[in-house]
Every structure is written in C-alpha cells, then in structure tokens.
PDB file of C-alpha atoms in Angstrom:
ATOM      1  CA  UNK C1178      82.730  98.548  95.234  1.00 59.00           C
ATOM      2  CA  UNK C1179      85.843  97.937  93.767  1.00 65.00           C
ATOM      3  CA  UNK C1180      88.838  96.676  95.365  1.00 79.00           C
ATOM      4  CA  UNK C1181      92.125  97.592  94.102  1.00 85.00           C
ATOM      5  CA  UNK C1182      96.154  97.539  94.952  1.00 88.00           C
ATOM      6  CA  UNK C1183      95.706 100.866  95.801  1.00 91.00           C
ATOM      7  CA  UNK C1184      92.622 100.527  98.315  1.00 92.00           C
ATOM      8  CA  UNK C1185      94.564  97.855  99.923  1.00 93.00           C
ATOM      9  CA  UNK C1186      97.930  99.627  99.978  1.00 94.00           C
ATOM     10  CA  UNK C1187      95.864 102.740 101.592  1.00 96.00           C
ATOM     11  CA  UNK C1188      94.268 100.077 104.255  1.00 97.00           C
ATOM     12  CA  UNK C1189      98.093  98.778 105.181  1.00 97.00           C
ATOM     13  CA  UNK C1190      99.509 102.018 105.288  1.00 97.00           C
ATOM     14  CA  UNK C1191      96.481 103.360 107.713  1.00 97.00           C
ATOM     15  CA  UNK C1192      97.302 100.140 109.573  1.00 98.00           C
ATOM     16  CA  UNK C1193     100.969 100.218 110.067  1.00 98.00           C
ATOM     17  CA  UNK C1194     100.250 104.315 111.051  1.00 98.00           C
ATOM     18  CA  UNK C1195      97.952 103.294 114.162  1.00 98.00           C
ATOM     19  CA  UNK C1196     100.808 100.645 114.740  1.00 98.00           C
ATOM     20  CA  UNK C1197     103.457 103.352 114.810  1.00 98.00           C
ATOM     21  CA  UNK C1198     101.604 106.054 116.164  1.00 98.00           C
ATOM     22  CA  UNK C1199      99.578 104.633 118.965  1.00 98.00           C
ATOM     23  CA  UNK C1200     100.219 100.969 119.293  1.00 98.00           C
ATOM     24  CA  UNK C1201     103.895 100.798 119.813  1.00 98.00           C
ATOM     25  CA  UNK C1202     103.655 104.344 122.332  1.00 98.00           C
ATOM     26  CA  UNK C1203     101.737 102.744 124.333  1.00 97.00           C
ATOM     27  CA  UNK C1204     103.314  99.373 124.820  1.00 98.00           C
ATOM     28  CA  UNK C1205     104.857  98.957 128.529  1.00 97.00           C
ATOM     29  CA  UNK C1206     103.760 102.307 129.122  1.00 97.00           C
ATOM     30  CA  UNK C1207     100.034 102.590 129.879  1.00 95.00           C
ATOM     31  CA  UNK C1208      98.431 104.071 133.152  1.00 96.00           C
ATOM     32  CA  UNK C1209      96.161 101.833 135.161  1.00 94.00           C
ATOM     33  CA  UNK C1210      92.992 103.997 133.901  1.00 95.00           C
ATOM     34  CA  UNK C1211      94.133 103.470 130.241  1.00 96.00           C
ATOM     35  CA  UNK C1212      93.064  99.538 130.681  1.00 93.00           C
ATOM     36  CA  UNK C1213      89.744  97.755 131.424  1.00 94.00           C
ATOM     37  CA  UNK C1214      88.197  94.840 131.009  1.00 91.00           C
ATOM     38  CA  UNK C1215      85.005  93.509 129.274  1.00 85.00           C
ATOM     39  CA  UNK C1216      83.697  90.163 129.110  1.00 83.00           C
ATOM     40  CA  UNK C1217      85.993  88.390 131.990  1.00 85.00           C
ATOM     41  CA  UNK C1218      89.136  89.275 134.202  1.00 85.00           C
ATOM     42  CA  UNK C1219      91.104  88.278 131.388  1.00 85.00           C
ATOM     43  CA  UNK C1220      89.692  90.373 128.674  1.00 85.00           C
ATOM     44  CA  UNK C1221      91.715  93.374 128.432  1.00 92.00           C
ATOM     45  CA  UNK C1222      90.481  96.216 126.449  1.00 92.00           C
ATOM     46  CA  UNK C1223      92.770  99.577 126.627  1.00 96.00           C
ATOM     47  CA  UNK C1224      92.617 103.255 125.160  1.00 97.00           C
ATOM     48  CA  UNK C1225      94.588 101.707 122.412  1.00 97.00           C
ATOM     49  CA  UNK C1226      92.973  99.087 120.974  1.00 97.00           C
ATOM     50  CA  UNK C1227      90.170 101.789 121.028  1.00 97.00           C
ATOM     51  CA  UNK C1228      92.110 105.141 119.112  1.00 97.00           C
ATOM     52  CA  UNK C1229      93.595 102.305 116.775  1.00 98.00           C
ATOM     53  CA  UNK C1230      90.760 100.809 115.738  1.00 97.00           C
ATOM     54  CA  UNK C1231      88.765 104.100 115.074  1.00 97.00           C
ATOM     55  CA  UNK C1232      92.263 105.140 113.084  1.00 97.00           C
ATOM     56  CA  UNK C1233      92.108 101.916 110.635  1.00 98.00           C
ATOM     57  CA  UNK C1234      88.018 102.573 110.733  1.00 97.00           C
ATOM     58  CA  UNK C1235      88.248 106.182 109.555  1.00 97.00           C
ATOM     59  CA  UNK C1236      90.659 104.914 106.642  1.00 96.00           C
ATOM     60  CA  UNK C1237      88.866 102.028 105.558  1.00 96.00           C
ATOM     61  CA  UNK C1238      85.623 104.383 105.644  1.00 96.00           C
ATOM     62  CA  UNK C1239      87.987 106.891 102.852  1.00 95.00           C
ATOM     63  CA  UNK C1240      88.970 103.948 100.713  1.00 94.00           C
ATOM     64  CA  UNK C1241      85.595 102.302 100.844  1.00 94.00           C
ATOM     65  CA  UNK C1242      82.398 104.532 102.013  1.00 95.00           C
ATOM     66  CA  UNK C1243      79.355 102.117 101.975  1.00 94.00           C
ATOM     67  CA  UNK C1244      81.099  98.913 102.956  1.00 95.00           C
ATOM     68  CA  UNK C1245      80.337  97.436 106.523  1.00 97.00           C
ATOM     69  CA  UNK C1246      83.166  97.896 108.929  1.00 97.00           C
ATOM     70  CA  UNK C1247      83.151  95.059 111.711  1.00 97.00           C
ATOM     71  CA  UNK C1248      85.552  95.997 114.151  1.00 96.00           C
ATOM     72  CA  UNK C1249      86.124  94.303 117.775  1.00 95.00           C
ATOM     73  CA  UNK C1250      85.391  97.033 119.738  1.00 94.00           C
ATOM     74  CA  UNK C1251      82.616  98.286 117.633  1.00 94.00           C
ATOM     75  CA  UNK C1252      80.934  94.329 117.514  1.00 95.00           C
ATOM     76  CA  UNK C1253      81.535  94.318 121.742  1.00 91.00           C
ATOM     77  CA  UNK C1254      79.421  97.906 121.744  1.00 91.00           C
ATOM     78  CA  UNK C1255      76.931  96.596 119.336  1.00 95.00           C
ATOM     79  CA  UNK C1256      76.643  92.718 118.257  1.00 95.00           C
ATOM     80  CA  UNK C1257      74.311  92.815 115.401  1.00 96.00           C
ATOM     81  CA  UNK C1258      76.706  94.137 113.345  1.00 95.00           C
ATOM     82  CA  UNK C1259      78.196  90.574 112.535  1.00 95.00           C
ATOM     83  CA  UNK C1260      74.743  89.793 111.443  1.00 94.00           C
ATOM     84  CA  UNK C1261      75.460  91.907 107.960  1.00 94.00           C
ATOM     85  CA  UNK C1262      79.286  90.341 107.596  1.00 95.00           C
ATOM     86  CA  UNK C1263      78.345  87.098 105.321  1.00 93.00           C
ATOM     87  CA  UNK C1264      76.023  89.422 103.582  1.00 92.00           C
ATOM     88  CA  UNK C1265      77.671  92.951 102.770  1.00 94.00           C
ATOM     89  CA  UNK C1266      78.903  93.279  99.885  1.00 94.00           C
ATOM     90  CA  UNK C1267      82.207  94.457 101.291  1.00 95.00           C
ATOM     91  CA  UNK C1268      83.626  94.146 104.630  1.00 96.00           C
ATOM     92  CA  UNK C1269      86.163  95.547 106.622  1.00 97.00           C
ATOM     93  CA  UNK C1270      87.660  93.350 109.556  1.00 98.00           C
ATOM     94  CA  UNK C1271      89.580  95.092 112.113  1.00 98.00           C
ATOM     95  CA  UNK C1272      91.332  93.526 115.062  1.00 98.00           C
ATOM     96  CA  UNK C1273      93.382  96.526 116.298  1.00 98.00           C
ATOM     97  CA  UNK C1274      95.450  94.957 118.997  1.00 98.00           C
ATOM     98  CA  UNK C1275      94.943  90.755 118.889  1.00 98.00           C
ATOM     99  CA  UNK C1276      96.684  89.628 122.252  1.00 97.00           C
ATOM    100  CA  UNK C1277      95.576  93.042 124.239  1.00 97.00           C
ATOM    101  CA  UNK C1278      96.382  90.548 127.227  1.00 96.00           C
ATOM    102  CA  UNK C1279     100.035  90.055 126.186  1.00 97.00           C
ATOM    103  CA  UNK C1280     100.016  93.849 125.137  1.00 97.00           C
ATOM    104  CA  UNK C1281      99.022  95.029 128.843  1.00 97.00           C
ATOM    105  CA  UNK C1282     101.385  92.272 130.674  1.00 96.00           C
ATOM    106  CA  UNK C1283     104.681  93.741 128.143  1.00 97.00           C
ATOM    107  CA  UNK C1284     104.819  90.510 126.343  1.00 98.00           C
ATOM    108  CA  UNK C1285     105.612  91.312 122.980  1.00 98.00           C
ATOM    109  CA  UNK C1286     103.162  89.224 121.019  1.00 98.00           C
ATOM    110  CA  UNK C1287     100.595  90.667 119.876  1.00 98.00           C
ATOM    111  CA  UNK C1288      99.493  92.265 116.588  1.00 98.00           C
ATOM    112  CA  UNK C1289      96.909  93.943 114.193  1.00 98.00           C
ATOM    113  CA  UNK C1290      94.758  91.500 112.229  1.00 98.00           C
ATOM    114  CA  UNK C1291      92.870  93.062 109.284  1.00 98.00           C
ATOM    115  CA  UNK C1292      90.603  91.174 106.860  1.00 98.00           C
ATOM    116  CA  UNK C1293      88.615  92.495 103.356  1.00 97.00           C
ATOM    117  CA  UNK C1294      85.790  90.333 102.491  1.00 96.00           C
ATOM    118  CA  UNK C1295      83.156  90.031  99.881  1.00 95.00           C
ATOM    119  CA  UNK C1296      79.813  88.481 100.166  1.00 94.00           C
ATOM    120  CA  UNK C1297      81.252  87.132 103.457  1.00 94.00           C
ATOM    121  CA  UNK C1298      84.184  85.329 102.082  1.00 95.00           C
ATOM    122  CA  UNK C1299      87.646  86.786 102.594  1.00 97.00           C
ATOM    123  CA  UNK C1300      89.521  87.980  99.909  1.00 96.00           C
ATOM    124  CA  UNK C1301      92.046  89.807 101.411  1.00 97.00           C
ATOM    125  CA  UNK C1302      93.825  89.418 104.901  1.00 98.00           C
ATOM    126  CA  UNK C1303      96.651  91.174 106.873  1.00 98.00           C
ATOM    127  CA  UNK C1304      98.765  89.961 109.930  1.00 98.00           C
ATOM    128  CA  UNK C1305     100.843  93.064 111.180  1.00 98.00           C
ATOM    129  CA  UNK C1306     103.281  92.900 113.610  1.00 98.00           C
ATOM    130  CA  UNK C1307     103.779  96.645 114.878  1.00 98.00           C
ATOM    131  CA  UNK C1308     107.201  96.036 116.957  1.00 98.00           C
ATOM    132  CA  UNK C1309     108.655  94.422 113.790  1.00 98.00           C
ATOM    133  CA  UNK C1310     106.949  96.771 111.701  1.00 98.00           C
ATOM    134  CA  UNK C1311     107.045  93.291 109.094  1.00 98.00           C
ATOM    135  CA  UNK C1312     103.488  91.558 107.958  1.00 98.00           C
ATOM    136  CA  UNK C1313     101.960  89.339 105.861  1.00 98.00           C
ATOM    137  CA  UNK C1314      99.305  89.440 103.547  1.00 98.00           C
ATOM    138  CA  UNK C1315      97.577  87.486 101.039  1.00 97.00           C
ATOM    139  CA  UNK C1316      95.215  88.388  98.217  1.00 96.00           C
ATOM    140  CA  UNK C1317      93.071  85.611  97.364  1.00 95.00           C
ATOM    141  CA  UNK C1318      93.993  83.682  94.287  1.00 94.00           C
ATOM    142  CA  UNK C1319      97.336  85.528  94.789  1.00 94.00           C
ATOM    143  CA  UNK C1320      99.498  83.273  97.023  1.00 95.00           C
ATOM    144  CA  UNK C1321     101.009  84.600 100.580  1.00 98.00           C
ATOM    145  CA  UNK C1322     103.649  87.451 100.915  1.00 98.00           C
ATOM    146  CA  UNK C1323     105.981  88.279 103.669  1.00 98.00           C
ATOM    147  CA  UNK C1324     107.368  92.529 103.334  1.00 98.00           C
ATOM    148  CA  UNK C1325     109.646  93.926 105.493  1.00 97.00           C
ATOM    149  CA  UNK C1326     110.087  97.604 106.828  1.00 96.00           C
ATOM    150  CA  UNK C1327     111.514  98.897 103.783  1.00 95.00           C
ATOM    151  CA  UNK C1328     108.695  97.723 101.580  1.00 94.00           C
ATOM    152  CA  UNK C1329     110.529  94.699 100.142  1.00 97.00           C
ATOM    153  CA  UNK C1330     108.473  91.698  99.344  1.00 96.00           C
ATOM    154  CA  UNK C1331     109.117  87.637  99.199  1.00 97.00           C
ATOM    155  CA  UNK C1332     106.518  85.233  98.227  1.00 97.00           C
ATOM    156  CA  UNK C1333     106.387  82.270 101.382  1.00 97.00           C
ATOM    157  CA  UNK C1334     106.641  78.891 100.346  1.00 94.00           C
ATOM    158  CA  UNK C1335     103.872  76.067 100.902  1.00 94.00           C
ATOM    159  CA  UNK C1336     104.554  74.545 104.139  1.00 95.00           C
ATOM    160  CA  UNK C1337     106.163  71.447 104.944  1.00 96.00           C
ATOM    161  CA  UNK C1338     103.713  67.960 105.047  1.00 97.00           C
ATOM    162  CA  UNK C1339     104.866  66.354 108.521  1.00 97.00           C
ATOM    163  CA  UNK C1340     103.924  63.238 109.897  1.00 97.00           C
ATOM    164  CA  UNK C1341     101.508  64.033 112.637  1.00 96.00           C
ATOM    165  CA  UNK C1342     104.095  63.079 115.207  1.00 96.00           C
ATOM    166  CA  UNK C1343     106.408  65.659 114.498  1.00 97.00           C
ATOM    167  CA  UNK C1344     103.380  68.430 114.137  1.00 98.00           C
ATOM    168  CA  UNK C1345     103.571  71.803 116.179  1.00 98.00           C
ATOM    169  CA  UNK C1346     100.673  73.693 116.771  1.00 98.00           C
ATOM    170  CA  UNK C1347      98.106  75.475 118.504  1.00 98.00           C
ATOM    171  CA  UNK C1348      95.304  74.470 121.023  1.00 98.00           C
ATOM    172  CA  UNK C1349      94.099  77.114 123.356  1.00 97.00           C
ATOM    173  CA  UNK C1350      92.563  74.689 125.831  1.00 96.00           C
ATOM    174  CA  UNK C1351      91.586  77.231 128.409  1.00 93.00           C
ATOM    175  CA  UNK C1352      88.946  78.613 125.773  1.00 94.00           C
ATOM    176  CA  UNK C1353      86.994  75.106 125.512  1.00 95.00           C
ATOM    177  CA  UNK C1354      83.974  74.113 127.683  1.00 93.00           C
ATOM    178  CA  UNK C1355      85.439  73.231 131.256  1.00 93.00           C
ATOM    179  CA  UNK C1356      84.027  69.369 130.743  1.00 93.00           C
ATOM    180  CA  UNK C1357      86.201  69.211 127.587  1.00 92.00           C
ATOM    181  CA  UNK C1358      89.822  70.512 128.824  1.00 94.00           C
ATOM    182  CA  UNK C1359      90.877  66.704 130.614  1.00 94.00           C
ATOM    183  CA  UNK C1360      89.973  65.135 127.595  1.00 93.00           C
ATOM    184  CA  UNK C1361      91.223  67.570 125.002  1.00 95.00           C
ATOM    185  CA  UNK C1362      94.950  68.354 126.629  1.00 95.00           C
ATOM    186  CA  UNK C1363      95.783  64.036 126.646  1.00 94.00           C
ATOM    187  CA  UNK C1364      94.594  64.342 122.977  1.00 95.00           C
ATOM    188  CA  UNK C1365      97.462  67.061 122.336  1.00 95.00           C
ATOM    189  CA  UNK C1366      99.928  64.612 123.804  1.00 95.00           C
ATOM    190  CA  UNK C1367     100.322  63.224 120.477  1.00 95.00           C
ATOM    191  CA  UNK C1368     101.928  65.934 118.587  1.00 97.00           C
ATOM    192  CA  UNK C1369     105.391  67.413 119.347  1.00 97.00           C
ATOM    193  CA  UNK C1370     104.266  70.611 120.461  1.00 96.00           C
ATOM    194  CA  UNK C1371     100.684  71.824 121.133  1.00 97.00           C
ATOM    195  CA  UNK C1372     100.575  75.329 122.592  1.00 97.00           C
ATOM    196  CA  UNK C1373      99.434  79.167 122.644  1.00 97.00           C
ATOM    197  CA  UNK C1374     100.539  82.265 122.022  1.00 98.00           C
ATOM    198  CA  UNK C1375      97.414  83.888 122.992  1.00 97.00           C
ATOM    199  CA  UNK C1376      97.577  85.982 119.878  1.00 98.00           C
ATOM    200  CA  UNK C1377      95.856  84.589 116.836  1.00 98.00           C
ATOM    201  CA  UNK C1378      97.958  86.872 114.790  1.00 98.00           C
ATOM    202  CA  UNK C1379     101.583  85.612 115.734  1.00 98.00           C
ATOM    203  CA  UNK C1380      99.556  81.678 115.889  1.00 98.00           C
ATOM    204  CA  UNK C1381      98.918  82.907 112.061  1.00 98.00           C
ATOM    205  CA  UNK C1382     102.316  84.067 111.235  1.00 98.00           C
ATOM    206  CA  UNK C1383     104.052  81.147 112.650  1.00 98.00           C
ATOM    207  CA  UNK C1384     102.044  78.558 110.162  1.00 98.00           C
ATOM    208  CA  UNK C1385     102.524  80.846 106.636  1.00 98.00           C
ATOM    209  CA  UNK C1386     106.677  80.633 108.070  1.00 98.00           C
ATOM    210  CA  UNK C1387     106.344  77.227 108.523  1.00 97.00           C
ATOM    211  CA  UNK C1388     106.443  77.307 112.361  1.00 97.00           C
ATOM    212  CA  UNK C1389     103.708  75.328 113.160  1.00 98.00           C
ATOM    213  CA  UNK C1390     101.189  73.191 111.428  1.00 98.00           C
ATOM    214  CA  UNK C1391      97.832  73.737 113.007  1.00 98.00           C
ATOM    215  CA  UNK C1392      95.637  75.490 114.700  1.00 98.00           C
ATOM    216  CA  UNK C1393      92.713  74.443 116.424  1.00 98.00           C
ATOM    217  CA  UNK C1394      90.010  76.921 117.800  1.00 97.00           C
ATOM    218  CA  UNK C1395      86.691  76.918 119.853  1.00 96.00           C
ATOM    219  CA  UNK C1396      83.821  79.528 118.537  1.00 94.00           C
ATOM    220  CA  UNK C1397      86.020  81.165 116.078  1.00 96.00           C
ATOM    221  CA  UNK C1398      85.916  85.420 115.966  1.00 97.00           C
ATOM    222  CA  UNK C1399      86.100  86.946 112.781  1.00 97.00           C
ATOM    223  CA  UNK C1400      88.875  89.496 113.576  1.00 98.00           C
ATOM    224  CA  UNK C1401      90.551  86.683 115.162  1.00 98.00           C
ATOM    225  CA  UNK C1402      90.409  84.385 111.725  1.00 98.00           C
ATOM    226  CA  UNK C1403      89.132  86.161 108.703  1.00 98.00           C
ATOM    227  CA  UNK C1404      92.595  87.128 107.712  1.00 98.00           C
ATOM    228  CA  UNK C1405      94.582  84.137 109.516  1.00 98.00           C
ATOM    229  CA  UNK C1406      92.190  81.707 107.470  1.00 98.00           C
ATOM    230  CA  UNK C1407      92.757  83.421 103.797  1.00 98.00           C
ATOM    231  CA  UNK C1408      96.206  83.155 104.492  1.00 98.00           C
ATOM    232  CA  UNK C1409      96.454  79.672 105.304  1.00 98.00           C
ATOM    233  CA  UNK C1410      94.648  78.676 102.529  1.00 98.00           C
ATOM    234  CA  UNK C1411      96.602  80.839 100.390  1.00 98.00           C
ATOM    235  CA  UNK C1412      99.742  79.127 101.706  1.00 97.00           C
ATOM    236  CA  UNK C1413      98.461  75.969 100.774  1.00 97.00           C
ATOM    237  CA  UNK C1414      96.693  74.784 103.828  1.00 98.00           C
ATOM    238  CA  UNK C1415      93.095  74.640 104.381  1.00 98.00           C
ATOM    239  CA  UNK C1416      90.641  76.082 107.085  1.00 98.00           C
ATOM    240  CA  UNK C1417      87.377  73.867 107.779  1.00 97.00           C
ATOM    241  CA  UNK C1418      84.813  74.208 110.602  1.00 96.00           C
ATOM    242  CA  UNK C1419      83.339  71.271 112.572  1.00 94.00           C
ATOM    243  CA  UNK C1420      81.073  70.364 109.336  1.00 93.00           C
ATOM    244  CA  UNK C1421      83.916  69.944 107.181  1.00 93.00           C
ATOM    245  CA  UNK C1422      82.574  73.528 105.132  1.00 95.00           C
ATOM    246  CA  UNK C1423      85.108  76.037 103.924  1.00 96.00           C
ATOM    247  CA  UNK C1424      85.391  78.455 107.097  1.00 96.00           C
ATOM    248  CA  UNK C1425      83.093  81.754 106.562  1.00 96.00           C
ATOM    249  CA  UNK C1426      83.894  84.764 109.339  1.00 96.00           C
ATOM    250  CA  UNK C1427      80.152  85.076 108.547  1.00 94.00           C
ATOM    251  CA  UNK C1428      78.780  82.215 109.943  1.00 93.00           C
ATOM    252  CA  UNK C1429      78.553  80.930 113.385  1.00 91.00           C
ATOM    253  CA  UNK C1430      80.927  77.932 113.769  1.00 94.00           C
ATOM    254  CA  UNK C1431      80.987  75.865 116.895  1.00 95.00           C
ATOM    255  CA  UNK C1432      85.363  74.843 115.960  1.00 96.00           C
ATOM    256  CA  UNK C1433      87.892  76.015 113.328  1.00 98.00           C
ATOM    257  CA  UNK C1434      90.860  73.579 112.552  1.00 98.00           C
ATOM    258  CA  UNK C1435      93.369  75.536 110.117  1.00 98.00           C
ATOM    259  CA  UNK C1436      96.179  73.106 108.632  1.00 98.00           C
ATOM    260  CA  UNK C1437      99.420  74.752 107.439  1.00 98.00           C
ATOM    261  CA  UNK C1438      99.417  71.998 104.531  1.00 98.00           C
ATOM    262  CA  UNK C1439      96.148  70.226 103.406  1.00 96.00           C
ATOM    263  CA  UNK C1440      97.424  66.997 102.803  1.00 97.00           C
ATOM    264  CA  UNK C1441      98.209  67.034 106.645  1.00 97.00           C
ATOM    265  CA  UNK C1442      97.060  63.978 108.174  1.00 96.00           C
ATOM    266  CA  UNK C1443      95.507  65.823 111.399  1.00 97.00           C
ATOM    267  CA  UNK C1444      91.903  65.918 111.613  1.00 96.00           C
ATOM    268  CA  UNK C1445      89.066  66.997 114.038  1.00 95.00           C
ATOM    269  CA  UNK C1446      89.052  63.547 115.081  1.00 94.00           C
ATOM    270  CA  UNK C1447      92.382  63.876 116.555  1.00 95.00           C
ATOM    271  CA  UNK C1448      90.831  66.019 119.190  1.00 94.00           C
ATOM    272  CA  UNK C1449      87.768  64.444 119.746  1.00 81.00           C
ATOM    273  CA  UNK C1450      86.199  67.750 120.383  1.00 70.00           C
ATOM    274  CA  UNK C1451      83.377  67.560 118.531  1.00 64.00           C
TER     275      UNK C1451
END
C-alpha cells in the first residue's frame, strides 16, 4: 500500500474534522453519563474519545483499506490487535483524545495523536491540538513541521543541547511501580524542571518547540508514542528503550527515554530506573 501526500493530507483533514466536530463540542460540556472509566478511577474514557476515534478509523479505512488500524479504544475492547502492529504492513495509530483526564476536568491540554507505520516502524506521526486547531507532523526522512489554522507551514529547528542542569522535562512518576517513585522523584531533583502534563501529545509538542528536553516513560503505549517518537527523532533527538534499541510501537518495552537533542548528556542512568 502506498503512502502518499495525499493519503496523509486526507488522514489530517479527517483528524482535524473529529477535532472540530466532536472534540472541541464536547469540551466543558459533557453530561455525567457521557464519561466512564476503564482500567482505574483515573482512566477516563467518554462518548468522545469513542465517535472520534471511529471518525479518524472510518477515514483511514477510505485512504487505506487492508492496513491494520490500532486504535485506543479498539486495543482496550480487544488487545491482540497490537500483536499485528510490528508486523502489518501498514498501520494506522489513533489516539483520539490523549489527556481524556484533562479533557473531562476542563483543562485544556489534551490532543489527538495519530501515527502511520510500516513494518512496525513509524513513518509518519501527527500531534493535533484541536483548541488551537495548530499541529505538527513529521514524515520520516522529512524533518518536523509546525502549520497553523490557515494551512501555513514552518519547518522547526533542531533543539537546543543544554547542560543537564538546565534540562526541562517530563517524568510521570505516578505511572512507575510504587517501590520506584522515592527513588525516582530525588533523581529528578537534578534537572531544572521535571514534570507532567498528563498528555503525551502537548509533552511531544513542547520538545519539537524546544520546551523541554526529555521525556521519560514507564511501559510505553503506542498511541501515546508512535507519533511523539518519529517526531523527536525527526527533530534531531533520539527515542531509545531500556536496551538502548531504536523505540518500535511494536514491541513491548519495559521504559522509553525520548531526548529533544541526541547529543544530550541525559541518560537512563540518570534515573536509575532500570
């Protein structure tokens, strides 16, 4: 299956339409039945994420009709379909609201996160931010692009290299093992800022702008990283698991670090996570 500027300018257009159309409606203004939760307390799930994922699925399904489409609500109904993802020979990764929980509280961070891969390895990803109606993609081999409403493009710059001192990032501590959190937050101490926004797509955004340098994150989800990852690298950074491998959406990973700029100094050991 082919990929082209047009199948991916059909795949942002269907994505900025469930943005517009359903995401953005129903911000700060869903009913108490319109929200559940699935694994925890604190994972939301709501009739949005739901309609906007099926939206972006139906589209992706028009531009490409055999590839495998791994969306989060469709993975939480039926987990074996991320056993195809480093396999297929194209793949559609759909995050249709990343930060639901910011989403359902009226903080306005959160975002749609949609990734293209081939054989597993992303070649195209997509951080929308429906309020802003602005995103950022990046085509592999391609470099990373910022567009705003009215269509016009810039190319982003490589990062700044900053001494590891000065480094901002992002450490969602309350996602690590229990036994790990003492340790892991005096690690953090270190940098100037270690955070989260509890939306991998703004946590994205913020490194291709140069707003942070890191990221650090336990048992990585595809539609969480697929896209994120492609566009750090893209930008000049790099995205590594725990083994020090390139980072595959495809395969099970235990830790992602993703560094803005990959002559960063910051390494796994700096967390002593692992």
């Amino acid at each position: 299956m082919s990929i082209s500027d047009a199948h991916l300018e059909g795949l942002i257009n269907a994505v900025r339409s469930a943005g517009q159309n359903i995401i953005v409606p129903g911000f700060r203004n869903l009913s108490p039945d319109q929200v559940a939760t699935k694994t925890d307390q604190y994972d939301f799930v709501t009739t949005a994420d739901k309609e906007a994922e099926l939206t972006i699925t139906k589209a992706a399904r028009g531009i490409w009709p055999d590839a495998l489409i791994v969306g989060e609500e469709a993975v939480a109904d039926t987990p074996e379909i991320l056993d195809h993802l480093d396999s297929s020979d194209v793949s559609i990764i759909i995050d249709p609201i990343d930060g639901t929980g910011n989403f359902v509280c009226g903080l306005p961070v959160f975002g749609t996160i949609v990734a293209v891969c081939r054989q597993g390895v992303p070649v195209f990803g997509l951080l929308y931010d429906p309020l802003a109606d602005t995103w950022i993609y990046a085509v592999q081999g391609a470099g990373v692009r910022f567009v705003d409403p009215s269509g016009a493009e810039r190319a982003l710059p490589k990062p700044p290299l900053r001494a590891k001192e000065d480094s901002r990032g992002y450490v969602p501590i309350h996602l690590f093992l229990p036994q790990d959190r003492d340790a892991l937050a005096s690690k953090i101490t270190k940098f100037a800022r270690a955070t989260t926004l509890s939306c991998s797509c703004h946590e994205y955004r913020q490194i291709a702008l140069a707003g942070a340098d890191f990221c650090l994150s336990p048992s990585p989800k595809p539609w969480d990283h697929a896209a994120g990852a492609l566009i750090a690298t893209e930008g000049g950074g790099v995205a590594v698991s725990e083994t020090g491998a390139p980072y595959r959406p495809g395969v099970p990973s235990s830790q992602l670090l993703v560094l803005a700029n990959r002559d960063s100094p910051i390494g796994f050991a700096d967390f002593n996570t692992i």
